[in-house]
Amino acid sequence: MNRSPFIYSTDNKRYYTLNTYFRTVYGEKLYKAVIDCGFTCPNIDGTKGRGGCIFCDGGSGYFTDGSLDTASQLEKEYARITEKNGKAGIIVYFQANTNTYAPAARLREIFESVLEYPFVKGLSIGTRADCLPDDVMELLCDLGSRTALTVELGMQTVHDETISLINRCCTHEEFLVGYNKLKSCGIRICLHIINGLPGESREMMTETARQTAMLAPDGVKLQMLHVIRGTRLAEMYENGSVPLLSRDEYIDTVVSQLEVLPPETVIERITGDGDKRKLIAPLWSADKIAVLGGIDKRLAELDTWQGRLYRSSTDK
């Protein structure tokens, strides 16, 4: 029996989980195979900046094996997933760095090649909102008409003072231009939000979620800021200039964000994975089960759920 008051719950959660979305839309649980195509980023190669965002650790691709070609990576990932879960449908996740930052012809060759595998149900492409030129948009629109396509955009925050501090080199206004390009094409969009960024209060983080709600994205990923060895953020943290959220503070922030997000928005991630081999802080984030359980418990204690305080742009 479903005891959750949340209308989109099939697993007794008080928020719209990715598992519920997959089972509702595809009739089965799907798994993400993570691929690294060796792309760089305009914030790394000098086009916009060097070194990337202060928290960047090689493009967030530590799950991948970029030494292999795309086909070999996919086959290796599929073997890993099926060994644990049996026969499974796959979403190919292009995660590392900026996966539209290459000539459109090269991108088409890579994306089309993985769609040839019968177990591949769709693509998820991680990128920046300022890396969507017209020829790449044409490609994405074409792919979106033929397969299940999600474009994941690193938004992190809506506050330009924070954006400058973390060296994102893409203003929120520039972000909105890219977002609206994708939206106008009908492409499914998932936005990434990072909690605990330097200088941000709980109210600022909730405001990021509130402004995100106004965009009505299809999906959102929430995660805690991770301090990873070798990043500029690690230097700032070790100098004492970056205080981090406690686990309880993170949980309370996420609950506040869930309350203002649209109930139809899929929460594709509610806590993140930092590379445990290089994670400096917060160490509590490595215990995902405790964080997930803490969020569920807090939602139940407050008798609240995703979208309880959501107001659409048409509400008066």
PDB file of C-alpha atoms in Angstrom:
ATOM      1  CA  MET A   1       0.000   0.000   0.000  1.00  0.00           C
ATOM      2  CA  ASN A   2       1.336   3.423  -0.960  1.00  0.00           C
ATOM      3  CA  ARG A   3       1.363   5.549   2.202  1.00  0.00           C
ATOM      4  CA  SER A   4       3.029   8.590   0.637  1.00  0.00           C
ATOM      5  CA  PRO A   5       0.849  11.688   0.081  1.00  0.00           C
ATOM      6  CA  PHE A   6       2.943  12.502  -2.995  1.00  0.00           C
ATOM      7  CA  ILE A   7       0.893  11.836  -6.123  1.00  0.00           C
ATOM      8  CA  TYR A   8       3.784  10.618  -8.283  1.00  0.00           C
ATOM      9  CA  SER A   9       5.044   8.059  -5.791  1.00  0.00           C
ATOM     10  CA  THR A  10       5.180   4.364  -6.688  1.00  0.00           C
ATOM     11  CA  ASP A  11       7.854   3.505  -4.128  1.00  0.00           C
ATOM     12  CA  ASN A  12       6.525   5.281  -1.022  1.00  0.00           C
ATOM     13  CA  LYS A  13       8.870   8.226  -1.546  1.00  0.00           C
ATOM     14  CA  ARG A  14       7.746  11.808  -1.093  1.00  0.00           C
ATOM     15  CA  TYR A  15       9.502  12.965  -4.245  1.00  0.00           C
ATOM     16  CA  TYR A  16       9.500  11.895  -7.892  1.00  0.00           C
ATOM     17  CA  THR A  17      12.318   9.374  -8.185  1.00  0.00           C
ATOM     18  CA  LEU A  18      14.140   8.394 -11.353  1.00  0.00           C
ATOM     19  CA  ASN A  19      13.178   4.770 -10.686  1.00  0.00           C
ATOM     20  CA  THR A  20       9.481   5.728 -10.714  1.00  0.00           C
ATOM     21  CA  TYR A  21       9.995   7.700 -13.930  1.00  0.00           C
ATOM     22  CA  PHE A  22      11.724   4.827 -15.723  1.00  0.00           C
ATOM     23  CA  ARG A  23       9.137   2.267 -14.645  1.00  0.00           C
ATOM     24  CA  THR A  24       6.248   4.569 -15.536  1.00  0.00           C
ATOM     25  CA  VAL A  25       7.570   5.633 -18.944  1.00  0.00           C
ATOM     26  CA  TYR A  26       9.460   2.511 -20.049  1.00  0.00           C
ATOM     27  CA  GLY A  27       7.796  -0.182 -17.982  1.00  0.00           C
ATOM     28  CA  GLU A  28      11.140  -1.293 -16.551  1.00  0.00           C
ATOM     29  CA  LYS A  29      14.074  -0.111 -14.529  1.00  0.00           C
ATOM     30  CA  LEU A  30      16.828   1.323 -16.718  1.00  0.00           C
ATOM     31  CA  TYR A  31      20.502   1.744 -15.894  1.00  0.00           C
ATOM     32  CA  LYS A  32      22.998   4.383 -16.946  1.00  0.00           C
ATOM     33  CA  ALA A  33      26.190   3.343 -18.708  1.00  0.00           C
ATOM     34  CA  VAL A  34      28.713   6.151 -18.216  1.00  0.00           C
ATOM     35  CA  ILE A  35      30.938   7.034 -21.178  1.00  0.00           C
ATOM     36  CA  ASP A  36      33.953   9.356 -21.469  1.00  0.00           C
ATOM     37  CA  CYS A  37      34.570  10.518 -25.043  1.00  0.00           C
ATOM     38  CA  GLY A  38      37.652  12.556 -24.205  1.00  0.00           C
ATOM     39  CA  PHE A  39      36.032  15.963 -24.653  1.00  0.00           C
ATOM     40  CA  THR A  40      37.373  19.036 -22.920  1.00  0.00           C
ATOM     41  CA  CYS A  41      35.568  22.220 -21.820  1.00  0.00           C
ATOM     42  CA  PRO A  42      35.771  25.903 -22.814  1.00  0.00           C
ATOM     43  CA  ASN A  43      36.433  26.637 -19.155  1.00  0.00           C
ATOM     44  CA  ILE A  44      39.470  24.344 -19.229  1.00  0.00           C
ATOM     45  CA  ASP A  45      41.106  24.874 -22.628  1.00  0.00           C
ATOM     46  CA  GLY A  46      41.341  28.672 -22.367  1.00  0.00           C
ATOM     47  CA  THR A  47      38.388  29.606 -24.576  1.00  0.00           C
ATOM     48  CA  LYS A  48      36.580  30.976 -21.537  1.00  0.00           C
ATOM     49  CA  GLY A  49      38.910  30.043 -18.703  1.00  0.00           C
ATOM     50  CA  ARG A  50      41.500  27.587 -17.489  1.00  0.00           C
ATOM     51  CA  GLY A  51      41.319  24.981 -14.779  1.00  0.00           C
ATOM     52  CA  GLY A  52      37.543  24.698 -14.877  1.00  0.00           C
ATOM     53  CA  CYS A  53      35.183  25.449 -12.001  1.00  0.00           C
ATOM     54  CA  ILE A  54      36.835  25.426  -8.578  1.00  0.00           C
ATOM     55  CA  PHE A  55      35.356  21.994  -7.799  1.00  0.00           C
ATOM     56  CA  CYS A  56      36.208  20.430 -11.177  1.00  0.00           C
ATOM     57  CA  ASP A  57      38.019  17.110 -10.958  1.00  0.00           C
ATOM     58  CA  GLY A  58      38.746  16.167 -14.538  1.00  0.00           C
ATOM     59  CA  GLY A  59      35.197  16.687 -15.727  1.00  0.00           C
ATOM     60  CA  SER A  60      33.394  14.463 -13.190  1.00  0.00           C
ATOM     61  CA  GLY A  61      34.331  11.392 -15.151  1.00  0.00           C
ATOM     62  CA  TYR A  62      35.934   9.224 -12.503  1.00  0.00           C
ATOM     63  CA  PHE A  63      33.368   6.454 -13.082  1.00  0.00           C
ATOM     64  CA  THR A  64      34.614   6.060 -16.645  1.00  0.00           C
ATOM     65  CA  ASP A  65      37.586   4.559 -18.474  1.00  0.00           C
ATOM     66  CA  GLY A  66      38.535   7.142 -21.067  1.00  0.00           C
ATOM     67  CA  SER A  67      41.468   5.016 -22.268  1.00  0.00           C
ATOM     68  CA  LEU A  68      38.978   2.841 -24.186  1.00  0.00           C
ATOM     69  CA  ASP A  69      37.058   3.761 -27.327  1.00  0.00           C
ATOM     70  CA  THR A  70      33.336   4.488 -27.040  1.00  0.00           C
ATOM     71  CA  ALA A  71      32.170   1.030 -28.117  1.00  0.00           C
ATOM     72  CA  SER A  72      34.535  -0.740 -25.715  1.00  0.00           C
ATOM     73  CA  GLN A  73      33.447   1.478 -22.835  1.00  0.00           C
ATOM     74  CA  LEU A  74      29.781   0.787 -23.553  1.00  0.00           C
ATOM     75  CA  GLU A  75      30.305  -2.970 -23.810  1.00  0.00           C
ATOM     76  CA  LYS A  76      32.308  -2.953 -20.562  1.00  0.00           C
ATOM     77  CA  GLU A  77      29.611  -0.943 -18.790  1.00  0.00           C
ATOM     78  CA  TYR A  78      26.862  -3.222 -20.127  1.00  0.00           C
ATOM     79  CA  ALA A  79      28.727  -6.304 -18.886  1.00  0.00           C
ATOM     80  CA  ARG A  80      29.114  -4.716 -15.434  1.00  0.00           C
ATOM     81  CA  ILE A  81      25.442  -3.741 -15.229  1.00  0.00           C
ATOM     82  CA  THR A  82      24.035  -7.055 -16.482  1.00  0.00           C
ATOM     83  CA  GLU A  83      26.326  -9.122 -14.270  1.00  0.00           C
ATOM     84  CA  LYS A  84      24.714  -7.483 -11.259  1.00  0.00           C
ATOM     85  CA  ASN A  85      21.164  -6.940 -12.517  1.00  0.00           C
ATOM     86  CA  GLY A  86      20.566  -9.388 -15.357  1.00  0.00           C
ATOM     87  CA  LYS A  87      19.247  -8.323 -18.759  1.00  0.00           C
ATOM     88  CA  ALA A  88      18.760  -4.557 -18.647  1.00  0.00           C
ATOM     89  CA  GLY A  89      17.888  -1.560 -20.753  1.00  0.00           C
ATOM     90  CA  ILE A  90      20.582   1.117 -20.905  1.00  0.00           C
ATOM     91  CA  ILE A  91      20.668   4.888 -21.063  1.00  0.00           C
ATOM     92  CA  VAL A  92      24.101   5.927 -22.356  1.00  0.00           C
ATOM     93  CA  TYR A  93      25.325   8.784 -20.171  1.00  0.00           C
ATOM     94  CA  PHE A  94      27.982  11.054 -21.673  1.00  0.00           C
ATOM     95  CA  GLN A  95      29.193  12.574 -18.418  1.00  0.00           C
ATOM     96  CA  ALA A  96      32.800  13.733 -18.451  1.00  0.00           C
ATOM     97  CA  ASN A  97      33.442  17.403 -19.253  1.00  0.00           C
ATOM     98  CA  THR A  98      31.334  19.132 -21.951  1.00  0.00           C
ATOM     99  CA  ASN A  99      29.773  16.659 -24.356  1.00  0.00           C
ATOM    100  CA  THR A 100      28.615  19.106 -27.020  1.00  0.00           C
ATOM    101  CA  TYR A 101      31.992  20.876 -27.179  1.00  0.00           C
ATOM    102  CA  ALA A 102      33.188  19.337 -30.453  1.00  0.00           C
ATOM    103  CA  PRO A 103      32.346  19.594 -34.155  1.00  0.00           C
ATOM    104  CA  ALA A 104      28.782  18.484 -34.848  1.00  0.00           C
ATOM    105  CA  ALA A 105      29.977  15.828 -37.299  1.00  0.00           C
ATOM    106  CA  ARG A 106      32.126  14.178 -34.633  1.00  0.00           C
ATOM    107  CA  LEU A 107      29.300  14.337 -32.116  1.00  0.00           C
ATOM    108  CA  ARG A 108      26.886  12.724 -34.581  1.00  0.00           C
ATOM    109  CA  GLU A 109      29.306   9.883 -35.256  1.00  0.00           C
ATOM    110  CA  ILE A 110      29.701   9.151 -31.534  1.00  0.00           C
ATOM    111  CA  PHE A 111      26.042   9.455 -30.554  1.00  0.00           C
ATOM    112  CA  GLU A 112      24.794   7.463 -33.546  1.00  0.00           C
ATOM    113  CA  SER A 113      27.296   4.667 -32.896  1.00  0.00           C
ATOM    114  CA  VAL A 114      25.882   3.794 -29.472  1.00  0.00           C
ATOM    115  CA  LEU A 115      22.294   3.853 -30.733  1.00  0.00           C
ATOM    116  CA  GLU A 116      23.122   0.844 -32.888  1.00  0.00           C
ATOM    117  CA  TYR A 117      23.147  -1.393 -29.800  1.00  0.00           C
ATOM    118  CA  PRO A 118      19.721  -3.020 -29.247  1.00  0.00           C
ATOM    119  CA  PHE A 119      19.898  -2.681 -25.458  1.00  0.00           C
ATOM    120  CA  VAL A 120      20.347   1.114 -25.654  1.00  0.00           C
ATOM    121  CA  LYS A 121      17.061   2.876 -24.873  1.00  0.00           C
ATOM    122  CA  GLY A 122      18.303   6.448 -25.061  1.00  0.00           C
ATOM    123  CA  LEU A 123      20.998   9.050 -24.452  1.00  0.00           C
ATOM    124  CA  SER A 124      21.788  11.438 -21.626  1.00  0.00           C
ATOM    125  CA  ILE A 125      24.258  14.150 -22.625  1.00  0.00           C
ATOM    126  CA  GLY A 126      25.952  16.321 -20.011  1.00  0.00           C
ATOM    127  CA  THR A 127      27.025  19.761 -21.211  1.00  0.00           C
ATOM    128  CA  ARG A 128      27.153  23.514 -20.595  1.00  0.00           C
ATOM    129  CA  ALA A 129      24.363  25.851 -21.661  1.00  0.00           C
ATOM    130  CA  ASP A 130      26.864  28.044 -23.542  1.00  0.00           C
ATOM    131  CA  CYS A 131      27.997  25.146 -25.752  1.00  0.00           C
ATOM    132  CA  LEU A 132      24.919  24.745 -27.929  1.00  0.00           C
ATOM    133  CA  PRO A 133      25.722  26.299 -31.341  1.00  0.00           C
ATOM    134  CA  ASP A 134      23.152  26.055 -34.119  1.00  0.00           C
ATOM    135  CA  ASP A 135      24.644  22.969 -35.818  1.00  0.00           C
ATOM    136  CA  VAL A 136      24.804  21.097 -32.509  1.00  0.00           C
ATOM    137  CA  MET A 137      21.229  22.123 -31.731  1.00  0.00           C
ATOM    138  CA  GLU A 138      20.171  20.763 -35.116  1.00  0.00           C
ATOM    139  CA  LEU A 139      21.829  17.457 -34.226  1.00  0.00           C
ATOM    140  CA  LEU A 140      20.207  17.316 -30.786  1.00  0.00           C
ATOM    141  CA  CYS A 141      16.784  18.092 -32.208  1.00  0.00           C
ATOM    142  CA  ASP A 142      17.234  15.274 -34.725  1.00  0.00           C
ATOM    143  CA  LEU A 143      18.335  12.808 -32.046  1.00  0.00           C
ATOM    144  CA  GLY A 144      15.455  13.854 -29.817  1.00  0.00           C
ATOM    145  CA  SER A 145      12.997  13.018 -32.571  1.00  0.00           C
ATOM    146  CA  ARG A 146      14.364   9.469 -32.863  1.00  0.00           C
ATOM    147  CA  THR A 147      15.331   8.345 -29.373  1.00  0.00           C
ATOM    148  CA  ALA A 148      14.828   9.154 -25.711  1.00  0.00           C
ATOM    149  CA  LEU A 149      17.191  12.087 -25.236  1.00  0.00           C
ATOM    150  CA  THR A 150      17.979  14.051 -22.095  1.00  0.00           C
ATOM    151  CA  VAL A 151      20.405  16.963 -22.073  1.00  0.00           C
ATOM    152  CA  GLU A 152      21.873  17.592 -18.616  1.00  0.00           C
ATOM    153  CA  LEU A 153      22.952  21.165 -17.913  1.00  0.00           C
ATOM    154  CA  GLY A 154      25.281  22.195 -15.102  1.00  0.00           C
ATOM    155  CA  MET A 155      23.461  25.134 -13.574  1.00  0.00           C
ATOM    156  CA  GLN A 156      24.737  24.812  -9.966  1.00  0.00           C
ATOM    157  CA  THR A 157      23.140  28.081  -8.785  1.00  0.00           C
ATOM    158  CA  VAL A 158      21.166  31.071 -10.065  1.00  0.00           C
ATOM    159  CA  HIS A 159      23.243  33.609  -8.127  1.00  0.00           C
ATOM    160  CA  ASP A 160      25.781  35.400 -10.329  1.00  0.00           C
ATOM    161  CA  GLU A 161      27.999  36.343  -7.389  1.00  0.00           C
ATOM    162  CA  THR A 162      28.425  32.632  -6.657  1.00  0.00           C
ATOM    163  CA  ILE A 163      28.863  31.839 -10.350  1.00  0.00           C
ATOM    164  CA  SER A 164      31.756  34.302 -10.467  1.00  0.00           C
ATOM    165  CA  LEU A 165      33.285  32.882  -7.289  1.00  0.00           C
ATOM    166  CA  ILE A 166      33.238  29.299  -8.541  1.00  0.00           C
ATOM    167  CA  ASN A 167      34.700  30.389 -11.906  1.00  0.00           C
ATOM    168  CA  ARG A 168      31.910  28.907 -14.012  1.00  0.00           C
ATOM    169  CA  CYS A 169      32.541  31.487 -16.758  1.00  0.00           C
ATOM    170  CA  CYS A 170      28.903  31.430 -17.835  1.00  0.00           C
ATOM    171  CA  THR A 171      26.446  33.902 -16.343  1.00  0.00           C
ATOM    172  CA  HIS A 172      22.928  32.899 -15.382  1.00  0.00           C
ATOM    173  CA  GLU A 173      21.603  34.977 -18.288  1.00  0.00           C
ATOM    174  CA  GLU A 174      23.832  33.028 -20.691  1.00  0.00           C
ATOM    175  CA  PHE A 175      22.628  29.817 -19.087  1.00  0.00           C
ATOM    176  CA  LEU A 176      19.004  30.801 -19.739  1.00  0.00           C
ATOM    177  CA  VAL A 177      19.726  31.373 -23.435  1.00  0.00           C
ATOM    178  CA  GLY A 178      20.978  27.805 -23.819  1.00  0.00           C
ATOM    179  CA  TYR A 179      18.177  26.384 -21.690  1.00  0.00           C
ATOM    180  CA  ASN A 180      15.538  28.090 -23.821  1.00  0.00           C
ATOM    181  CA  LYS A 181      17.124  26.764 -27.017  1.00  0.00           C
ATOM    182  CA  LEU A 182      16.673  23.224 -25.758  1.00  0.00           C
ATOM    183  CA  LYS A 183      13.193  23.926 -24.413  1.00  0.00           C
ATOM    184  CA  SER A 184      12.021  25.371 -27.740  1.00  0.00           C
ATOM    185  CA  CYS A 185      13.115  22.166 -29.453  1.00  0.00           C
ATOM    186  CA  GLY A 186      11.150  20.005 -27.027  1.00  0.00           C
ATOM    187  CA  ILE A 187      14.257  18.268 -25.684  1.00  0.00           C
ATOM    188  CA  ARG A 188      14.023  16.742 -22.225  1.00  0.00           C
ATOM    189  CA  ILE A 189      16.265  18.738 -19.825  1.00  0.00           C
ATOM    190  CA  CYS A 190      17.777  17.871 -16.459  1.00  0.00           C
ATOM    191  CA  LEU A 191      19.388  20.655 -14.407  1.00  0.00           C
ATOM    192  CA  HIS A 192      22.213  20.131 -11.900  1.00  0.00           C
ATOM    193  CA  ILE A 193      22.125  22.067  -8.611  1.00  0.00           C
ATOM    194  CA  ILE A 194      24.982  22.046  -6.089  1.00  0.00           C
ATOM    195  CA  ASN A 195      24.243  22.810  -2.448  1.00  0.00           C
ATOM    196  CA  GLY A 196      26.842  24.246  -0.083  1.00  0.00           C
ATOM    197  CA  LEU A 197      28.600  26.492  -2.585  1.00  0.00           C
ATOM    198  CA  PRO A 198      30.828  29.135  -0.928  1.00  0.00           C
ATOM    199  CA  GLY A 199      28.906  32.022   0.589  1.00  0.00           C
ATOM    200  CA  GLU A 200      25.432  30.618  -0.042  1.00  0.00           C
ATOM    201  CA  SER A 201      22.823  30.512   2.717  1.00  0.00           C
ATOM    202  CA  ARG A 202      19.957  28.040   2.919  1.00  0.00           C
ATOM    203  CA  GLU A 203      17.675  30.825   1.676  1.00  0.00           C
ATOM    204  CA  MET A 204      19.883  31.328  -1.403  1.00  0.00           C
ATOM    205  CA  MET A 205      19.877  27.604  -2.158  1.00  0.00           C
ATOM    206  CA  THR A 206      16.106  27.467  -1.796  1.00  0.00           C
ATOM    207  CA  GLU A 207      15.839  30.473  -4.107  1.00  0.00           C
ATOM    208  CA  THR A 208      17.866  28.572  -6.710  1.00  0.00           C
ATOM    209  CA  ALA A 209      15.273  25.782  -6.497  1.00  0.00           C
ATOM    210  CA  ARG A 210      12.421  28.303  -6.657  1.00  0.00           C
ATOM    211  CA  GLN A 211      13.795  29.914  -9.825  1.00  0.00           C
ATOM    212  CA  THR A 212      14.485  26.464 -11.246  1.00  0.00           C
ATOM    213  CA  ALA A 213      10.827  25.622 -10.658  1.00  0.00           C
ATOM    214  CA  MET A 214       9.827  28.592 -12.808  1.00  0.00           C
ATOM    215  CA  LEU A 215      11.749  27.033 -15.710  1.00  0.00           C
ATOM    216  CA  ALA A 216       9.758  23.771 -15.330  1.00  0.00           C
ATOM    217  CA  PRO A 217      12.653  21.420 -16.145  1.00  0.00           C
ATOM    218  CA  ASP A 218      11.922  17.751 -16.762  1.00  0.00           C
ATOM    219  CA  GLY A 219      14.516  16.639 -14.231  1.00  0.00           C
ATOM    220  CA  VAL A 220      16.749  18.002 -11.481  1.00  0.00           C
ATOM    221  CA  LYS A 221      19.851  16.611  -9.820  1.00  0.00           C
ATOM    222  CA  LEU A 222      20.676  17.806  -6.300  1.00  0.00           C
ATOM    223  CA  GLN A 223      24.000  17.196  -4.647  1.00  0.00           C
ATOM    224  CA  MET A 224      26.319  18.437  -1.936  1.00  0.00           C
ATOM    225  CA  LEU A 225      29.496  20.309  -2.825  1.00  0.00           C
ATOM    226  CA  HIS A 226      32.383  17.834  -2.684  1.00  0.00           C
ATOM    227  CA  VAL A 227      35.916  18.892  -1.843  1.00  0.00           C
ATOM    228  CA  ILE A 228      38.135  16.690  -4.002  1.00  0.00           C
ATOM    229  CA  ARG A 229      41.890  16.452  -3.633  1.00  0.00           C
ATOM    230  CA  GLY A 230      43.769  18.377  -6.326  1.00  0.00           C
ATOM    231  CA  THR A 231      41.070  20.971  -7.041  1.00  0.00           C
ATOM    232  CA  ARG A 232      41.178  24.677  -6.362  1.00  0.00           C
ATOM    233  CA  LEU A 233      38.291  24.161  -3.971  1.00  0.00           C
ATOM    234  CA  ALA A 234      40.530  21.869  -1.911  1.00  0.00           C
ATOM    235  CA  GLU A 235      43.064  24.694  -1.545  1.00  0.00           C
ATOM    236  CA  MET A 236      40.314  27.076  -0.430  1.00  0.00           C
ATOM    237  CA  TYR A 237      38.948  24.537   2.036  1.00  0.00           C
ATOM    238  CA  GLU A 238      42.341  23.808   3.532  1.00  0.00           C
ATOM    239  CA  ASN A 239      42.862  27.570   3.977  1.00  0.00           C
ATOM    240  CA  GLY A 240      39.649  27.679   6.011  1.00  0.00           C
ATOM    241  CA  SER A 241      37.743  29.884   3.573  1.00  0.00           C
ATOM    242  CA  VAL A 242      35.030  27.376   2.631  1.00  0.00           C
ATOM    243  CA  PRO A 243      32.748  26.173   5.436  1.00  0.00           C
ATOM    244  CA  LEU A 244      30.672  23.122   4.487  1.00  0.00           C
ATOM    245  CA  LEU A 245      27.155  22.068   5.377  1.00  0.00           C
ATOM    246  CA  SER A 246      26.617  19.415   8.003  1.00  0.00           C
ATOM    247  CA  ARG A 247      24.534  16.393   7.025  1.00  0.00           C
ATOM    248  CA  ASP A 248      21.505  17.770   8.886  1.00  0.00           C
ATOM    249  CA  GLU A 249      21.910  21.155   7.201  1.00  0.00           C
ATOM    250  CA  TYR A 250      22.082  19.478   3.805  1.00  0.00           C
ATOM    251  CA  ILE A 251      18.973  17.407   4.538  1.00  0.00           C
ATOM    252  CA  ASP A 252      17.002  20.463   5.662  1.00  0.00           C
ATOM    253  CA  THR A 253      18.107  22.380   2.563  1.00  0.00           C
ATOM    254  CA  VAL A 254      17.029  19.569   0.236  1.00  0.00           C
ATOM    255  CA  VAL A 255      13.642  19.349   1.959  1.00  0.00           C
ATOM    256  CA  SER A 256      13.138  23.097   1.453  1.00  0.00           C
ATOM    257  CA  GLN A 257      14.097  22.758  -2.212  1.00  0.00           C
ATOM    258  CA  LEU A 258      11.814  19.790  -2.816  1.00  0.00           C
ATOM    259  CA  GLU A 259       8.868  21.692  -1.388  1.00  0.00           C
ATOM    260  CA  VAL A 260       9.159  24.443  -4.030  1.00  0.00           C
ATOM    261  CA  LEU A 261      10.005  22.285  -7.049  1.00  0.00           C
ATOM    262  CA  PRO A 262       7.195  21.199  -9.394  1.00  0.00           C
ATOM    263  CA  PRO A 263       5.784  17.764  -8.499  1.00  0.00           C
ATOM    264  CA  GLU A 264       6.160  16.711 -12.155  1.00  0.00           C
ATOM    265  CA  THR A 265       9.940  17.311 -12.145  1.00  0.00           C
ATOM    266  CA  VAL A 266      11.888  14.070 -11.773  1.00  0.00           C
ATOM    267  CA  ILE A 267      14.475  14.193  -8.991  1.00  0.00           C
ATOM    268  CA  GLU A 268      17.159  12.252 -10.816  1.00  0.00           C
ATOM    269  CA  ARG A 269      19.643  12.555  -7.968  1.00  0.00           C
ATOM    270  CA  ILE A 270      19.183  13.762  -4.422  1.00  0.00           C
ATOM    271  CA  THR A 271      22.705  13.202  -3.156  1.00  0.00           C
ATOM    272  CA  GLY A 272      25.943  12.796  -5.097  1.00  0.00           C
ATOM    273  CA  ASP A 273      28.950  10.524  -5.333  1.00  0.00           C
ATOM    274  CA  GLY A 274      32.343  12.061  -4.684  1.00  0.00           C
ATOM    275  CA  ASP A 275      35.367   9.963  -5.587  1.00  0.00           C
ATOM    276  CA  LYS A 276      36.016   8.291  -2.229  1.00  0.00           C
ATOM    277  CA  ARG A 277      39.685   7.840  -3.137  1.00  0.00           C
ATOM    278  CA  LYS A 278      40.103  11.625  -3.280  1.00  0.00           C
ATOM    279  CA  LEU A 279      37.226  12.957  -1.183  1.00  0.00           C
ATOM    280  CA  ILE A 280      38.457  15.384   1.472  1.00  0.00           C
ATOM    281  CA  ALA A 281      35.104  16.614   2.751  1.00  0.00           C
ATOM    282  CA  PRO A 282      32.344  16.314   3.739  1.00  0.00           C
ATOM    283  CA  LEU A 283      33.010  12.719   4.710  1.00  0.00           C
ATOM    284  CA  TRP A 284      29.392  12.206   5.720  1.00  0.00           C
ATOM    285  CA  SER A 285      28.442  12.456   2.030  1.00  0.00           C
ATOM    286  CA  ALA A 286      30.109   9.099   1.371  1.00  0.00           C
ATOM    287  CA  ASP A 287      27.317   7.356   3.319  1.00  0.00           C
ATOM    288  CA  LYS A 288      24.556   7.704   0.743  1.00  0.00           C
ATOM    289  CA  ILE A 289      22.170   5.376   2.551  1.00  0.00           C
ATOM    290  CA  ALA A 290      22.269   7.568   5.663  1.00  0.00           C
ATOM    291  CA  VAL A 291      21.692  10.726   3.634  1.00  0.00           C
ATOM    292  CA  LEU A 292      18.802   9.236   1.662  1.00  0.00           C
ATOM    293  CA  GLY A 293      17.246   7.832   4.817  1.00  0.00           C
ATOM    294  CA  GLY A 294      17.672  11.171   6.557  1.00  0.00           C
ATOM    295  CA  ILE A 295      15.833  12.987   3.773  1.00  0.00           C
ATOM    296  CA  ASP A 296      12.971  10.468   3.853  1.00  0.00           C
ATOM    297  CA  LYS A 297      12.744  10.742   7.637  1.00  0.00           C
ATOM    298  CA  ARG A 298      12.732  14.544   7.624  1.00  0.00           C
ATOM    299  CA  LEU A 299      10.036  14.708   4.945  1.00  0.00           C
ATOM    300  CA  ALA A 300       7.879  12.350   7.011  1.00  0.00           C
ATOM    301  CA  GLU A 301       8.511  14.244  10.257  1.00  0.00           C
ATOM    302  CA  LEU A 302       7.364  17.482   8.645  1.00  0.00           C
ATOM    303  CA  ASP A 303       4.593  15.712   6.719  1.00  0.00           C
ATOM    304  CA  THR A 304       5.739  17.459   3.572  1.00  0.00           C
ATOM    305  CA  TRP A 305       6.570  16.412   0.013  1.00  0.00           C
ATOM    306  CA  GLN A 306       7.863  17.607  -3.344  1.00  0.00           C
ATOM    307  CA  GLY A 307       5.794  20.471  -4.692  1.00  0.00           C
ATOM    308  CA  ARG A 308       3.827  21.152  -1.513  1.00  0.00           C
ATOM    309  CA  LEU A 309       4.770  24.841  -1.697  1.00  0.00           C
ATOM    310  CA  TYR A 310       5.172  25.007  -5.470  1.00  0.00           C
ATOM    311  CA  ARG A 311       3.453  27.857  -7.260  1.00  0.00           C
ATOM    312  CA  SER A 312       3.423  27.877 -11.052  1.00  0.00           C
ATOM    313  CA  SER A 313       3.736  31.070 -13.073  1.00  0.00           C
ATOM    314  CA  THR A 314      -0.027  30.939 -13.728  1.00  0.00           C
ATOM    315  CA  ASP A 315      -0.964  30.723 -10.041  1.00  0.00           C
ATOM    316  CA  LYS A 316      -2.311  33.895  -8.520  1.00  0.00           C
TER     317      LYS A 316
END
